[in-house]
Amino acid sequence: MAESTAQQVMDIRAGLSNALGAAEEAVAAAQEAYAAAIARRERVVAAAIARRKKVSETLDSRLREIDDRHRKDLAAFAGAAASAADRAAPGAAGDPWDDWQPTPFDRAPELRVGRLLLPHPEPVPALVPLLDQGHVVVRGERRIGDEVVAGLLLRALGTAAPGALTITGYDPEHLGGGLARFATLAPAGVLTFIGPGGLGALLNDLVDQVRRINETVLAGEYTSLRELAAATHRRPEPWRVAVLLGAGELSRPEQTQLQRLLRTGAAAGVHLIIQGMPVQAGPGIEFITALEGDHARISSAGALPVRLDGGPPQAVVAAACRRIAEAVEAGPAPVALDSLLPQELWKESAATGLTAPLGDSPLGVPVSVTLSDYPPHALIAGPSGTGKTNLIYAWMGALAARYSPAELAFYLLDFKEGVSFARFAPGRRDPSWLPHVKLVGVNVNTDREFGLALLRFLGEELRRRADAAKRYEVTNLAELRAEDPDGQWPRIVAVVDEFQVLLAGRDAVATEAVDLLEDLARRGRSQGIHLILASQDVSGIEALWGRPALVAQFSLRIALPRARRILAETNTAAESLQRYHAVVNADSGAVEANRIVRVPAAGDRERWNALQHRLWRMRPDEQGPPRLFDGDARPRLTDSRDFRRLAPAEGQAPMVLLGETIDVAARSARTVLRRAPGRNLAVLGTRTEEACAVLATAARSLAAQFPPDGAAFSLLCLDQDALPAAEALRNELPDNPRMFHAADADWLLEDAANEASATWPSDRPHFILIYAADALPGGKAAADQLRTILRQGPERRIHVLGWWRGAGLLRDALGGPSSRTDAIGAWVALDVHGSELTPYYPGATAPVWYPRPWRALHFDRSVHRGAEVIIPYGQ
């Protein structure tokens, strides 16, 4: 039992020992495995750390590369965007306000409203399209929105040529206050304000404008006004920008018209800037959300934040608006005269009429004007400074380049003070003239008689042509030219500037002028005589309105800017014209006949002279210069053809020249001193210089008709102021005649009276010139001697050429109020009123005569039915 227990113990011990050994081995193996696992773990951790480090380093490197590429790409994109913005919005479209100046462009750029907030230091402008592209709707804060609108308007104005953009403002809430800074543009017509309640009419008008413009565009086979402008290199219509500020709720018709404008307006150059009005998004509509700081947005930039620019400074706005207004009022620069000229000169026939372009239409197409049987005559009207004279030049240049002098003749008369037409006649600096011009009258504002003389001349020409037409049994100029091709039948164009002067007053001149005008206007049309009447004053046109028969003949009306009363009462087209533009209307001013024409700068002397010299060199050899009548010039006796033709001739009664007549043909007023009663000459008036000039002219013309000893001259000077002129004349006369004075006047008078009382006439004529005959000394004896000479002398070849300083003083010299005046057969009145001349005028009437400087009234009872106005010759 004991052995068994011990054995058992031993066995247990052995088993425990084996188990312990196995456990130790297992522990050792486990520890070894653990150590291996620890070592493996350490290797894995080390590898993981190394990998992580490597991955982190690679990631950091890649991120750095990405960041660097991002920065470079962003810089490139921002630079490209900035460059593109500079190209899309150059000059005034994108410059900052501190360096802003108007810079007009041929095309419409986009407009800057702020800058895009990109993570890049280089600023990128935020742009919106407007002109020729679409519309702009401003939402958000009203104060900020007002500044945005002001900036848009000023940039749009600055990039358009003056007058090429007009603004219409509708601001019922603030009554235009939102646009008050632009008020300087209103007088020039660039800015118009519409009052409350006028929105519907404004939208309707803009829709009508779009419809009209689109019809014009489609007629030229274009798709938009922008395309038409690019093709023709000129913009026929201005951009129209309507600014609608706080319009509130719209009626259904207003909403309909607004939608039409939003859809179709941009193609026609009609654009809207809207603030405070709900508008749905659509093509061509740019939305600007006007908020402070970085919260603003523009629809074309998507989610990119925008910082809006502040509004333009008032000083910049004022300076720009003032400059634009001045430029608009001055008008656009005109095109050159060359645009009216044909490729070949003088190739047209005037048989059926005269047709020539007056300028270009808004589309750049020449606008031709015709004078023929219909329309036969023209009225031109325009206030001073609107280009009336320039238009006449342009029309004349276009006609003269197409028709030769054999086809066209001009007669020109200018009643205003100036020498507008003098360039067509030879002058001191330029000997050339326009070959078509037959007559030029300038500075005739006080010589209405010259206008009457022109009308009389045209009336005679009309009768000549009518007689020829009757002889050939034809009715008009075209048929007459066909029947008589060798005849001289050019069409005549008579231009009378400021014609109302001729029709002013209720006197014989005006009455006869109206009668002649009516006859010429009615019958001249068929015989190729055309009238162009021009006036810068409303009174000029109104001078015709009381004569409907006359007005009806002037169906061609040409109205310059702001001209009134020339078109129909409902036709206001002239009120909105720019300078160098005109309304041409061939239907007596009816609205539907309006044609707008841009007139070239024909007044440029250099260009006109170039054309005139070309035509002058082409003139026929026999073509002489025109007759030039200058009312401000004193004609000289030596320039008179009548004086130059005088020569000694036997058997002819001597002829006294007195002055130049106011007539179409340059001729001298004359009186023949025959051996007949009354062949004496009296000069009446107090103007010493003019009286001496008349006597000098008479004496010099008489001396030219005799050999040196063929006539006797005696000079009696009784006025000290006239003595220098009398002495000068004495030195010019042959044989140096004796000068008598008051002290020896009785010698002259006694000898002359005895000679006048002789039975037989003298062997040579004796001409007695008396200066201030009313101052004759010697009392009754001297007066009786003078009367003997006056009454009996002419039959004895003794003629008195005397100056009396008053009509009444002459009557006293003839014997008093009851005496006869037939001893004075001819007289020249200076500053003597017509009523004083009744005793020396036939019948019981007095001549119509109102004295004016250096003009005189001449009457010769042997040849005249009425007195004629003359201009004394100067020295």
PDB file of C-alpha atoms in Angstrom, residues 135 199-215 240 242 253-266 268-272:
ATOM      1  CA  HIS A 135     -30.785  94.923 -71.938  1.00  0.00           C
ATOM      2  CA  LEU A 199     -44.774 104.899 -69.665  1.00  0.00           C
ATOM      3  CA  GLY A 200     -47.381 103.441 -71.998  1.00  0.00           C
ATOM      4  CA  ALA A 201     -46.798 106.102 -74.633  1.00  0.00           C
ATOM      5  CA  LEU A 202     -43.035 105.678 -74.284  1.00  0.00           C
ATOM      6  CA  LEU A 203     -43.202 101.908 -74.771  1.00  0.00           C
ATOM      7  CA  ASN A 204     -45.545 102.309 -77.735  1.00  0.00           C
ATOM      8  CA  ASP A 205     -43.204 104.824 -79.355  1.00  0.00           C
ATOM      9  CA  LEU A 206     -40.189 102.561 -78.844  1.00  0.00           C
ATOM     10  CA  VAL A 207     -42.063  99.631 -80.369  1.00  0.00           C
ATOM     11  CA  ASP A 208     -42.940 101.802 -83.371  1.00  0.00           C
ATOM     12  CA  GLN A 209     -39.298 102.814 -83.690  1.00  0.00           C
ATOM     13  CA  VAL A 210     -38.234  99.162 -83.601  1.00  0.00           C
ATOM     14  CA  ARG A 211     -40.800  98.304 -86.263  1.00  0.00           C
ATOM     15  CA  ARG A 212     -39.678 101.167 -88.500  1.00  0.00           C
ATOM     16  CA  ILE A 213     -35.995 100.414 -88.108  1.00  0.00           C
ATOM     17  CA  ASN A 214     -36.491  96.703 -88.722  1.00  0.00           C
ATOM     18  CA  GLU A 215     -38.367  97.498 -91.941  1.00  0.00           C
ATOM     19  CA  ARG A 240     -31.934 104.526 -78.051  1.00  0.00           C
ATOM     20  CA  ALA A 242     -34.742 103.890 -72.201  1.00  0.00           C
ATOM     21  CA  PRO A 253     -50.677  96.405 -72.544  1.00  0.00           C
ATOM     22  CA  GLU A 254     -47.524  97.832 -70.977  1.00  0.00           C
ATOM     23  CA  GLN A 255     -46.269  94.352 -70.099  1.00  0.00           C
ATOM     24  CA  THR A 256     -46.923  93.214 -73.660  1.00  0.00           C
ATOM     25  CA  GLN A 257     -44.998  96.117 -75.167  1.00  0.00           C
ATOM     26  CA  LEU A 258     -42.180  95.662 -72.657  1.00  0.00           C
ATOM     27  CA  GLN A 259     -41.793  92.009 -73.620  1.00  0.00           C
ATOM     28  CA  ARG A 260     -41.714  92.958 -77.285  1.00  0.00           C
ATOM     29  CA  LEU A 261     -38.918  95.402 -76.646  1.00  0.00           C
ATOM     30  CA  LEU A 262     -36.963  92.868 -74.605  1.00  0.00           C
ATOM     31  CA  ARG A 263     -37.246  90.367 -77.478  1.00  0.00           C
ATOM     32  CA  THR A 264     -36.720  92.586 -80.517  1.00  0.00           C
ATOM     33  CA  GLY A 265     -35.285  95.913 -79.372  1.00  0.00           C
ATOM     34  CA  ALA A 266     -31.570  95.079 -79.311  1.00  0.00           C
ATOM     35  CA  ALA A 268     -32.862  97.650 -83.785  1.00  0.00           C
ATOM     36  CA  GLY A 269     -30.572  99.492 -81.386  1.00  0.00           C
ATOM     37  CA  VAL A 270     -33.308 100.034 -78.770  1.00  0.00           C
ATOM     38  CA  HIS A 271     -32.215  99.044 -75.261  1.00  0.00           C
ATOM     39  CA  LEU A 272     -33.705  99.079 -71.783  1.00  0.00           C
TER      40      LEU A 272
END
